[in-house]
Short mmCIF file of C-alpha atoms in Angstrom, two decimals:
data_model
loop_
_atom_site.label_atom_id
_atom_site.label_comp_id
_atom_site.label_asym_id
_atom_site.label_seq_id
_atom_site.Cartn_x
_atom_site.Cartn_y
_atom_site.Cartn_z
CA ALA W 240 84.63 163.15 55.09
CA GLN W 241 86.70 161.50 57.74
CA SER W 242 84.62 159.30 60.12
CA VAL W 243 84.92 156.71 62.93
CA THR W 244 82.25 153.95 63.04
CA GLN W 245 81.39 151.63 65.97
CA PRO W 246 78.70 149.49 64.37
CA ASP W 247 77.56 147.88 67.68
CA ILE W 248 75.57 150.20 69.94
CA HIS W 249 75.18 147.66 72.60
CA ILE W 250 76.81 144.34 73.27
CA THR W 251 76.07 141.91 75.99
CA VAL W 252 78.59 139.11 76.97
CA SER W 253 78.77 136.60 79.86
CA GLU W 254 81.29 137.01 82.53
CA GLY W 255 84.37 135.02 81.55
CA ALA W 256 83.48 135.11 77.83
CA SER W 257 85.72 136.72 75.23
CA LEU W 258 84.97 140.21 73.87
CA GLU W 259 85.49 141.94 70.62
CA LEU W 260 84.39 145.62 70.04
CA ARG W 261 84.59 146.83 66.44
CA CYS W 262 85.90 150.18 65.11
CA ASN W 263 86.35 151.31 61.61
CA TYR W 264 87.70 154.54 60.37
CA SER W 265 87.49 156.38 57.19
CA TYR W 266 90.79 158.01 56.47
CA GLY W 267 93.44 157.85 53.65
CA ALA W 268 96.64 157.52 55.70
CA THR W 269 97.48 155.74 58.94
CA PRO W 270 95.77 157.66 61.65
CA TYR W 271 96.41 157.68 65.37
CA LEU W 272 94.00 155.30 67.02
CA PHE W 273 92.74 155.23 70.47
CA TRP W 274 90.31 153.23 72.75
CA TYR W 275 88.82 155.00 75.73
CA VAL W 276 86.34 153.58 78.35
CA GLN W 277 83.86 155.52 80.34
CA SER W 278 81.97 154.37 83.36
CA PRO W 279 78.58 156.03 83.96
CA GLY W 280 78.86 159.59 84.87
CA GLN W 281 82.62 159.46 84.80
CA GLY W 282 85.42 160.84 82.49
CA LEU W 283 87.27 158.83 79.86
CA GLN W 284 90.18 156.63 80.64
CA LEU W 285 92.70 155.62 77.85
CA LEU W 286 92.84 151.88 77.42
CA LEU W 287 95.42 151.75 74.59
CA LYS W 288 96.73 153.53 71.57
CA TYR W 289 98.33 152.84 68.28
CA PHE W 290 100.60 155.13 66.48
CA SER W 291 102.94 152.85 64.49
CA GLY W 292 104.90 149.60 64.67
CA ASP W 293 103.54 146.38 65.87
CA THR W 294 99.89 146.28 64.92
CA LEU W 295 98.90 144.35 67.97
CA VAL W 296 98.80 146.72 70.88
CA GLN W 297 98.38 145.80 74.60
CA GLY W 298 96.64 148.08 76.97
CA ILE W 299 95.49 148.26 80.55
CA LYS W 300 93.01 145.96 82.28
CA GLY W 301 93.99 143.12 79.91
CA PHE W 302 92.66 144.74 76.69
CA GLU W 303 94.43 144.54 73.37
CA ALA W 304 93.62 145.86 69.91
CA GLU W 305 94.82 145.00 66.51
CA PHE W 306 95.23 147.56 63.68
CA LYS W 307 94.40 146.30 60.30
CA ARG W 308 95.26 148.64 57.58
CA SER W 309 93.49 146.62 54.88
CA GLN W 310 90.24 146.79 56.70
CA SER W 311 90.64 150.25 58.16
CA SER W 312 89.84 148.62 61.47
CA PHE W 313 91.04 148.84 65.11
CA ASN W 314 89.09 146.33 67.01
CA LEU W 315 89.32 145.99 70.77
CA ARG W 316 89.57 142.47 72.34
CA LYS W 317 89.70 140.94 75.80
CA PRO W 318 89.95 137.20 76.22
CA SER W 319 87.81 137.01 79.46
CA VAL W 320 85.37 139.71 80.52
CA HIS W 321 84.98 140.67 84.13
CA TRP W 322 81.75 142.25 85.51
CA SER W 323 83.72 145.39 86.20
CA ASP W 324 84.27 145.84 82.53
CA ALA W 325 80.71 146.98 81.97
CA ALA W 326 80.98 150.46 80.69
CA GLU W 327 80.83 152.45 77.47
CA TYR W 328 83.73 152.19 75.07
CA PHE W 329 84.84 154.78 72.64
CA CYS W 330 87.13 154.39 69.65
CA ALA W 331 88.91 157.62 68.71
CA VAL W 332 91.02 158.78 65.82
CA GLY W 333 93.44 161.60 65.52
CA ALA W 334 94.99 162.72 62.28
CA ARG W 335 96.65 165.87 60.90
CA GLU W 336 93.56 166.65 58.81
CA TYR W 337 91.48 166.81 62.11
CA GLY W 338 93.72 169.32 63.60
CA ASN W 339 94.45 169.28 67.26
CA LYS W 340 91.61 167.09 68.23
CA LEU W 341 90.21 163.53 68.46
CA VAL W 342 87.19 162.33 66.47
CA PHE W 343 85.15 159.88 68.58
CA GLY W 344 82.97 157.01 67.36
CA ALA W 345 79.43 156.85 68.79
CA GLY W 346 80.53 154.40 71.44
CA THR W 347 79.53 150.77 72.36
CA ILE W 348 77.86 150.02 75.65
CA LEU W 349 79.13 146.76 77.17
CA ARG W 350 76.82 144.90 79.47
CA VAL W 351 78.18 141.89 81.32
CA LYS W 352 75.84 139.21 82.52
CA SER W 353 76.87 136.83 85.31
CA ASP E 84 100.14 162.92 89.36
CA THR E 85 98.16 162.05 86.19
CA GLU E 86 94.98 163.70 87.29
CA VAL E 87 92.81 166.26 85.79
CA THR E 88 90.49 167.64 88.47
CA GLN E 89 87.23 169.19 87.65
CA THR E 90 85.05 171.17 90.08
CA PRO E 91 82.25 171.16 90.85
CA LYS E 92 81.10 167.54 90.10
CA HIS E 93 77.55 168.61 89.79
CA LEU E 94 75.92 172.00 89.06
CA VAL E 95 72.42 173.04 88.78
CA MET E 96 71.81 176.68 87.41
CA GLY E 97 69.01 178.82 86.32
CA MET E 98 68.89 180.27 82.78
CA THR E 99 69.77 183.73 84.16
CA ASN E 100 72.63 182.66 86.35
CA LYS E 101 76.39 183.04 85.86
CA LYS E 102 78.65 180.18 86.88
CA SER E 103 82.03 178.78 86.22
CA LEU E 104 83.51 175.31 85.68
CA LYS E 105 87.07 174.85 86.73
CA CYS E 106 89.68 172.35 85.59
CA GLU E 107 93.20 171.82 86.89
CA GLN E 108 96.12 169.72 85.91
CA HIS E 109 99.71 169.45 87.25
CA MET E 110 101.22 167.28 84.62
CA GLY E 111 102.83 170.20 82.69
CA HIS E 112 100.61 169.60 79.79
CA ARG E 113 100.48 172.56 77.41
CA ALA E 114 97.24 171.78 75.68
CA MET E 115 93.87 171.85 77.42
CA TYR E 116 90.35 171.02 76.13
CA TRP E 117 86.70 171.40 76.89
CA TYR E 118 84.29 168.74 75.68
CA LYS E 119 80.50 168.55 75.98
CA GLN E 120 78.87 165.10 76.22
CA LYS E 121 75.12 164.59 75.99
CA ALA E 122 73.66 161.36 77.24
CA LYS E 123 74.37 158.30 75.09
CA LYS E 124 76.58 160.41 72.74
CA PRO E 125 80.36 160.71 72.37
CA PRO E 126 82.21 163.78 73.60
CA GLU E 127 82.10 166.82 71.39
CA LEU E 128 85.04 169.17 71.25
CA MET E 129 84.24 172.82 72.29
CA PHE E 130 87.54 174.55 72.84
CA VAL E 131 91.20 173.81 72.64
CA TYR E 132 93.88 175.98 74.44
CA SER E 133 97.57 175.49 73.32
CA TYR E 134 100.15 177.20 75.42
CA GLU E 135 97.44 179.26 77.19
CA LYS E 136 96.08 180.63 73.98
CA LEU E 137 92.85 179.64 72.42
CA SER E 138 93.49 177.69 69.34
CA ILE E 139 90.30 176.05 68.41
CA ASN E 140 86.67 177.15 68.95
CA GLU E 141 84.23 174.68 67.49
CA SER E 142 81.65 177.41 66.82
CA VAL E 143 80.52 177.36 70.35
CA PRO E 144 77.75 179.81 71.35
CA SER E 145 79.10 182.97 73.13
CA ARG E 146 77.11 182.04 76.30
CA PHE E 147 80.14 179.68 76.91
CA SER E 148 83.31 181.64 77.57
CA PRO E 149 86.56 179.78 78.08
CA GLU E 150 89.56 181.14 80.04
CA CYS E 151 93.03 179.75 80.59
CA PRO E 152 94.57 181.93 83.49
CA ASN E 153 97.78 179.88 83.39
CA SER E 154 99.21 176.63 82.20
CA SER E 155 97.60 174.62 84.91
CA LEU E 156 94.06 176.03 84.96
CA LEU E 157 91.17 176.07 82.52
CA ASN E 158 87.82 177.71 83.24
CA LEU E 159 84.44 177.70 81.40
CA HIS E 160 82.32 180.59 82.24
CA LEU E 161 78.66 180.11 81.69
CA HIS E 162 75.92 182.81 81.23
CA ALA E 163 72.37 182.73 80.12
CA LEU E 164 72.41 178.97 79.29
CA GLN E 165 69.57 177.01 77.84
CA PRO E 166 68.00 173.78 79.15
CA GLU E 167 69.50 172.06 76.10
CA ASP E 168 73.05 172.98 77.46
CA SER E 169 72.45 170.38 80.22
CA ALA E 170 75.30 167.88 79.80
CA LEU E 171 78.40 166.34 81.06
CA TYR E 172 81.24 168.89 80.63
CA LEU E 173 84.68 167.13 80.38
CA CYS E 174 88.06 168.86 80.63
CA ALA E 175 91.15 167.17 79.19
CA SER E 176 94.88 167.82 78.85
CA SER E 177 97.62 166.49 76.74
CA GLN E 178 101.40 166.99 76.45
CA GLY E 179 101.29 167.75 72.79
CA GLN E 180 98.64 167.62 70.06
CA VAL E 181 96.02 165.30 71.01
CA MET E 182 96.04 163.57 67.76
CA ASN E 183 99.34 161.82 68.59
CA THR E 184 99.50 161.97 72.31
CA GLU E 185 97.40 160.63 75.22
CA ALA E 186 94.66 162.92 76.37
CA PHE E 187 93.79 162.77 80.11
CA PHE E 188 90.29 163.45 81.08
CA GLY E 189 88.74 164.73 84.20
CA GLN E 190 85.65 163.14 85.78
CA GLY E 191 83.53 165.90 84.35
CA THR E 192 80.90 168.34 85.60
CA ARG E 193 77.33 167.29 85.38
CA LEU E 194 75.48 170.40 84.50
CA THR E 195 71.71 170.82 84.73
CA VAL E 196 70.07 174.07 83.43
CA VAL E 197 66.57 174.67 84.74
#
């Protein structure tokens, strides 16, 4: 069955340090890939998306992600984390086999220490 | 306007009550969604409306009844809920199929069933 895996439930980084959040998916073809961020008690905001083309995509708030077909991964990165980045991050996958819906990973909670 | 507006933000209801959650968007999106999110879990799809018609029902209990009165509005009618239905209910909309377009999420309604 298709799945989205975020192996890290929690990650803590120091303010100013770099960040990488991992996402792996299980799917045969190239899916549509998304990263969303959610602050506590809030809705989800799209950070970036990959459909095709350049495998390194830039998003809002200084985030970027790289699609690696060989590793079935779509990891999210940021070179320098700010305290306001503390939130929960969800990787999501859309594919024709899923129908008109996204499949979300379990999420990674990011804590930023000063 | 890229907002999806949900009302109310918070709702406490008894197990015998009837209440409704409302969602509104003015982006001209033709697909609208209801998601349920339990604490520390990813959003789970409940319903999808496409061109004001219900296209996906993820086997949701009948105590949840969706309604799409027009292309801008989406309601979720609640009746005889159980305490385990307490969750954050998120509405989203997208221009096309969410698998290959951006989904915009509302801030959610925090529902507590007592």
